[in-house]
Backbone as CSV, one residue per row, in Angstrom:
resi,resn,N_x,N_y,N_z,CA_x,CA_y,CA_z,C_x,C_y,C_z
1,MET,-12.048,-16.808,58.298,-12.556,-16.497,59.697,-14.125,-15.408,59.296
2,ASP,-15.058,-15.774,60.191,-16.422,-14.575,59.844,-16.345,-13.803,60.976
3,GLN,-16.456,-12.416,60.192,-16.674,-11.416,60.927,-18.502,-10.663,60.820
4,THR,-18.713,-10.564,62.113,-19.946,-10.204,62.204,-20.041,-8.447,62.146
5,THR,-21.237,-8.070,61.984,-21.563,-6.144,61.744,-21.774,-6.145,62.701
6,ASP,-21.240,-4.507,63.770,-21.622,-4.718,64.623,-23.250,-4.323,63.900
7,PRO,-24.773,-4.301,64.978,-25.734,-4.309,65.039,-25.897,-2.694,65.740
8,ALA,-25.071,-1.926,65.951,-25.565,-0.474,66.544,-24.515,0.244,65.704
9,ALA,-24.064,-0.447,64.869,-23.669,0.759,63.604,-24.456,0.799,62.702
10,PRO,-24.615,1.839,61.742,-25.627,2.738,61.389,-25.912,2.011,59.646
11,ASP,-26.880,1.778,59.056,-26.110,0.928,57.964,-26.237,2.130,57.295
12,GLU,-25.198,1.995,55.992,-25.427,2.747,54.965,-26.023,3.184,54.514
13,SER,-26.682,1.556,53.508,-27.979,0.742,52.464,-28.925,1.271,52.843
14,ALA,-29.357,1.955,53.715,-30.948,1.927,54.558,-30.536,3.349,54.360
15,PRO,-32.310,3.829,53.610,-32.635,5.125,53.002,-32.394,6.240,54.570
16,LYS,-32.459,7.298,53.299,-32.225,8.464,54.242,-32.935,8.847,55.252
17,THR,-33.469,9.636,56.312,-34.615,10.337,56.652,-34.604,10.621,55.849
18,PRO,-35.954,12.194,55.451,-36.338,13.620,55.008,-35.057,14.297,55.239
19,ALA,-34.464,14.649,56.676,-33.980,15.405,56.906,-32.374,15.116,57.034
20,GLU,-32.265,13.595,56.214,-30.867,13.451,55.567,-30.850,14.056,54.364
21,ARG,-31.703,13.295,53.579,-31.659,13.824,52.178,-31.618,15.211,51.547
22,PRO,-31.069,15.322,50.649,-29.740,16.367,50.058,-31.379,17.240,49.439
23,ASP,-31.866,18.353,49.907,-32.576,19.313,49.476,-32.677,19.076,47.734
24,THR,-32.176,19.531,46.753,-31.565,20.284,45.301,-31.409,18.751,45.032
25,LEU,-31.641,18.758,42.950,-31.311,17.907,42.822,-29.520,17.844,42.361
26,PHE,-29.075,19.132,42.110,-27.714,19.331,42.573,-27.057,18.894,43.645
27,GLU,-26.672,18.707,44.901,-26.262,17.752,46.191,-27.134,16.784,46.108
28,GLN,-28.587,16.049,45.285,-28.806,14.623,45.241,-27.678,14.378,43.666
29,ILE,-27.352,14.523,43.600,-26.983,14.215,42.409,-24.809,14.132,42.318
30,GLY,-24.281,14.946,43.066,-23.002,14.917,43.908,-22.316,16.489,44.576
31,GLY,-23.433,17.297,43.639,-22.849,18.953,43.607,-22.002,19.201,42.855
32,ALA,-20.649,20.381,43.353,-20.394,20.612,42.461,-19.067,19.476,40.946
33,ALA,-18.668,19.027,41.718,-17.710,17.730,41.380,-18.464,17.185,40.614
34,ALA,-19.564,16.461,40.912,-20.335,15.724,40.074,-21.132,16.498,38.237
35,VAL,-21.204,18.181,38.658,-21.995,18.422,37.499,-20.618,18.700,36.456
36,ALA,-19.061,18.860,37.020,-18.049,19.355,36.043,-17.871,17.774,36.082
37,ALA,-18.239,16.561,36.217,-17.809,15.762,35.781,-18.830,15.562,34.837
38,VAL,-20.082,14.971,34.909,-20.726,15.455,33.789,-20.519,16.137,32.402
39,VAL,-20.186,17.137,32.801,-20.244,18.711,31.738,-19.398,18.692,31.363
40,ASP,-18.700,17.465,31.460,-17.039,16.791,30.790,-16.996,15.563,29.687
41,LEU,-18.640,14.813,30.682,-18.878,13.645,29.981,-19.116,13.651,28.341
42,PHE,-20.330,14.850,28.958,-21.619,15.476,27.434,-20.979,16.225,26.430
43,TYR,-19.306,17.246,27.251,-18.946,17.758,25.593,-18.273,16.619,25.118
44,ALA,-17.656,15.718,25.666,-16.580,14.835,24.920,-17.846,14.055,24.241
45,ARG,-18.850,13.803,24.124,-20.655,13.054,23.742,-20.564,13.897,22.599
46,VAL,-21.042,15.152,23.034,-21.127,16.274,21.840,-20.370,15.896,20.855
47,LEU,-19.046,16.735,21.526,-17.459,16.948,20.221,-18.041,15.394,19.715
48,ALA,-17.662,14.602,19.657,-17.821,14.163,19.095,-19.002,13.274,17.851
49,ASP,-20.428,14.314,18.068,-21.194,14.129,18.086,-20.562,14.494,15.705
50,PRO,-20.652,13.487,14.903,-20.492,15.004,13.605,-21.958,15.252,13.849
51,GLU,-22.719,15.228,13.611,-24.037,15.934,12.862,-23.552,17.233,14.515
52,LEU,-22.880,17.689,15.547,-23.551,19.112,16.516,-22.296,18.939,16.098
53,THR,-21.344,18.976,16.254,-19.525,19.043,15.518,-19.590,20.442,15.140
54,PRO,-20.228,20.693,13.986,-20.554,22.069,13.560,-20.684,23.271,14.578
55,TYR,-21.218,23.168,14.978,-21.201,24.172,16.577,-20.831,23.950,16.705
56,PHE,-19.688,23.950,17.093,-18.658,24.089,18.122,-17.658,24.774,17.730
57,VAL,-16.928,24.929,15.871,-16.136,25.169,15.734,-15.993,26.897,15.547
58,GLY,-14.755,26.870,15.969,-13.903,27.602,15.991,-14.664,28.275,17.916
59,LYS,-14.954,27.916,18.211,-15.515,27.930,19.812,-14.886,27.521,20.953
60,ASP,-14.682,28.484,22.173,-13.473,28.262,22.968,-14.862,26.761,23.732
61,VAL,-14.157,26.619,23.798,-14.749,25.268,24.497,-14.772,25.323,25.772
62,THR,-13.487,25.842,26.609,-12.854,25.107,27.977,-14.152,26.288,28.077
63,ARG,-13.948,27.999,27.697,-15.314,28.582,28.193,-16.561,28.326,28.815
64,LEU,-17.038,27.577,27.088,-18.467,27.241,27.291,-18.240,26.007,28.589
65,LYS,-17.523,25.394,28.855,-17.423,23.926,29.804,-18.298,24.717,30.507
66,ALA,-17.232,25.924,31.157,-17.589,26.496,32.538,-18.582,27.326,33.063
67,HIS,-19.002,27.990,31.954,-20.643,28.622,31.556,-21.263,26.577,31.680
68,GLN,-21.676,26.380,31.430,-22.401,24.902,31.168,-22.019,24.092,33.280
69,ARG,-21.035,24.111,33.389,-21.439,23.628,34.693,-22.127,24.311,35.578
70,VAL,-22.158,25.695,35.668,-22.314,26.896,36.517,-24.328,27.228,35.705
71,PHE,-24.846,27.445,34.768,-25.974,27.051,33.895,-26.425,25.148,35.021
72,VAL,-26.329,24.681,34.740,-26.501,22.690,35.097,-26.406,22.960,36.807
73,GLY,-26.416,23.713,37.209,-25.618,23.599,38.652,-26.914,24.895,39.072
74,SER,-27.270,25.814,38.665,-28.108,26.876,38.504,-29.690,26.030,38.591
75,ALA,-29.676,25.564,37.732,-30.392,24.716,36.991,-30.681,23.103,37.974
76,LEU,-30.081,23.133,38.545,-30.889,21.698,39.332,-30.511,22.533,41.218
77,GLY,-30.430,23.678,41.057,-30.560,23.968,42.280,-29.243,24.873,43.222
78,ALA,-27.969,24.757,42.972,-27.204,24.978,43.503,-27.014,26.410,44.031
79,THR,-26.011,26.882,44.718,-26.717,28.058,45.698,-26.102,29.287,44.534
80,ALA,-24.741,29.162,43.869,-25.005,30.254,42.624,-24.992,30.489,41.408
81,PRO,-25.231,31.739,41.634,-26.748,32.264,40.294,-25.939,31.339,38.918
82,TYR,-26.840,31.418,37.969,-26.641,31.202,35.934,-26.678,32.822,36.097
83,THR,-25.375,33.925,35.460,-25.213,34.914,35.247,-25.061,35.164,34.169
84,GLY,-24.738,33.650,33.090,-24.727,34.549,31.443,-25.773,34.566,30.650
85,ARG,-25.420,35.025,30.130,-26.541,35.746,28.001,-28.225,34.628,28.349
86,ALA,-28.917,35.016,28.429,-30.223,34.409,28.595,-30.123,33.130,27.113
87,MET,-30.696,32.536,27.659,-30.467,30.934,27.045,-30.947,31.401,24.997
88,GLY,-32.292,32.446,24.459,-32.815,32.726,23.518,-31.447,33.212,22.624
89,HIS,-30.406,34.484,23.081,-30.230,35.290,23.218,-28.563,34.572,22.530
90,ALA,-27.908,33.884,23.892,-26.416,32.571,23.164,-26.778,31.959,22.071
91,HIS,-28.059,31.617,22.136,-28.260,30.616,20.904,-28.649,31.359,19.544
92,GLN,-29.725,32.517,19.828,-29.962,33.068,18.188,-29.127,32.601,17.064
93,GLU,-27.975,32.613,17.098,-27.435,33.006,15.498,-26.497,31.647,15.597
94,LEU,-26.928,30.776,16.085,-26.647,29.441,16.134,-27.545,28.735,14.667
95,GLY,-28.718,28.905,14.322,-29.729,27.719,13.672,-29.869,26.722,14.428
96,ILE,-30.132,26.786,15.653,-30.297,25.310,16.175,-31.176,24.600,15.842
97,THR,-31.491,23.282,16.009,-32.512,23.029,14.461,-33.398,22.113,16.325
98,GLY,-34.711,21.850,16.230,-35.159,20.682,17.147,-34.175,19.637,17.135
99,PRO,-34.520,18.747,15.982,-33.786,17.544,16.731,-32.791,17.481,16.273
100,HIS,-31.161,19.052,16.377,-30.181,18.795,17.211,-30.405,19.379,18.736
101,PHE,-31.384,19.774,18.847,-31.435,20.207,20.285,-31.550,18.755,20.870
102,ASP,-32.479,17.800,20.880,-33.428,16.790,20.965,-31.546,15.787,21.447
103,ARG,-31.262,16.153,20.070,-29.871,15.097,20.735,-29.482,15.709,21.356
104,VAL,-28.441,16.919,21.375,-27.719,17.358,22.787,-28.989,17.327,24.465
105,VAL,-29.724,17.226,24.100,-30.294,16.755,25.489,-30.450,14.787,25.992
106,ASP,-30.043,14.262,24.736,-29.702,12.432,25.431,-28.453,13.059,25.119
107,HIS,-27.541,13.163,25.117,-26.444,13.609,25.272,-26.000,14.131,26.435
108,LEU,-26.772,14.914,26.667,-26.247,15.428,28.296,-27.750,13.933,29.315
109,ALA,-28.132,13.249,28.795,-28.682,12.764,29.463,-28.514,10.691,29.310
110,ALA,-27.430,10.985,28.568,-25.914,9.519,28.560,-25.341,9.850,29.778
111,ALA,-24.637,11.129,29.233,-23.984,11.897,30.811,-24.605,11.551,31.675
112,LEU,-25.282,11.855,32.277,-25.266,11.846,33.498,-25.243,10.260,33.447
113,ALA,-26.417,9.366,33.140,-26.026,8.165,33.155,-24.915,7.955,33.464
114,ASP,-23.521,8.472,32.917,-22.738,8.074,32.959,-21.813,8.054,34.017
115,GLY,-22.327,9.039,34.361,-21.868,10.071,35.590,-22.555,9.381,37.571
116,GLY,-23.588,8.265,36.539,-23.878,7.275,37.969,-25.714,7.753,38.952
117,VAL,-26.309,9.152,37.743,-27.212,9.427,38.370,-28.186,8.627,37.228
118,ASP,-29.453,7.853,38.373,-30.496,7.385,38.102,-31.593,7.729,37.097
119,ALA,-31.678,6.615,36.658,-32.925,8.117,35.879,-34.213,8.470,36.036
120,ALA,-34.823,7.635,37.490,-36.167,9.744,38.128,-35.341,10.471,38.009
121,THR,-34.088,10.369,38.097,-32.776,12.325,38.259,-32.914,12.647,37.084
122,ILE,-32.696,12.015,36.550,-32.390,12.254,35.012,-33.693,12.920,34.440
123,GLY,-34.872,12.458,34.895,-36.362,12.530,34.085,-36.476,13.504,34.737
124,LEU,-35.827,14.472,35.600,-36.437,15.392,36.491,-35.312,16.436,35.656
125,ILE,-34.377,16.464,35.270,-33.318,16.806,35.028,-33.858,17.401,33.622
126,ALA,-34.309,16.239,33.433,-34.476,16.814,31.789,-36.178,17.422,31.514
127,ALA,-36.704,17.273,32.178,-38.023,18.953,32.515,-37.484,19.466,32.480
128,LYS,-36.169,19.560,33.543,-36.385,21.542,33.535,-35.736,22.384,32.388
129,LEU,-35.299,20.711,31.195,-34.670,21.346,30.073,-35.642,21.658,28.712
130,ALA,-36.535,21.546,29.380,-37.631,20.881,27.806,-38.244,22.252,27.359
131,PRO,-38.796,23.186,28.790,-39.106,24.345,28.678,-37.955,26.121,28.190
132,LEU,-36.326,25.113,27.641,-35.984,25.816,27.205,-36.379,25.611,25.358
133,LYS,-36.397,24.835,25.164,-36.216,24.877,23.785,-36.704,25.467,22.766
134,PRO,-38.452,26.339,22.796,-38.820,27.267,22.484,-37.032,28.538,22.192
135,ASP,-36.518,28.590,23.646,-35.284,29.535,23.552,-33.907,29.310,22.482
136,VAL,-34.373,28.168,23.000,-32.338,27.744,22.244,-32.351,26.909,20.400
137,VAL,-34.178,26.460,20.155,-34.206,26.231,18.366,-34.544,27.569,17.797
138,SER,-34.032,27.614,16.981,-34.618,29.111,15.937,-33.826,28.572,14.593
139,GLY,-33.307,26.815,14.277,-33.258,26.932,13.002,-34.186,26.565,12.389
């Protein structure tokens, strides 16, 4: 049986008008639920990376994930502000190297892609994180 669509019905695949588009990257990627899913994917990747695992020995990963969700959300425009320690202070004693920082960013980009975020948005997110490198790298 041939089904036709109602020409008066809204086209869900049509580009949204500026008024209908989400205002922030946080909203564009799907809000808190999407950030939580991406953070879980991110930590699965990072904790499976033998070069990065030593940074997490003895750390409360559940607590780190909670901080990461708020931090990423805040960086992407969520209304909940990040109230954790400054990046330099939080990472200063870890001796994180430049290449390891880059690996973490690569894992985040892969987690975002796995979570369905498009490449252009991933690029915007990476651009927001790049200025943190001098504060995080100390080794």
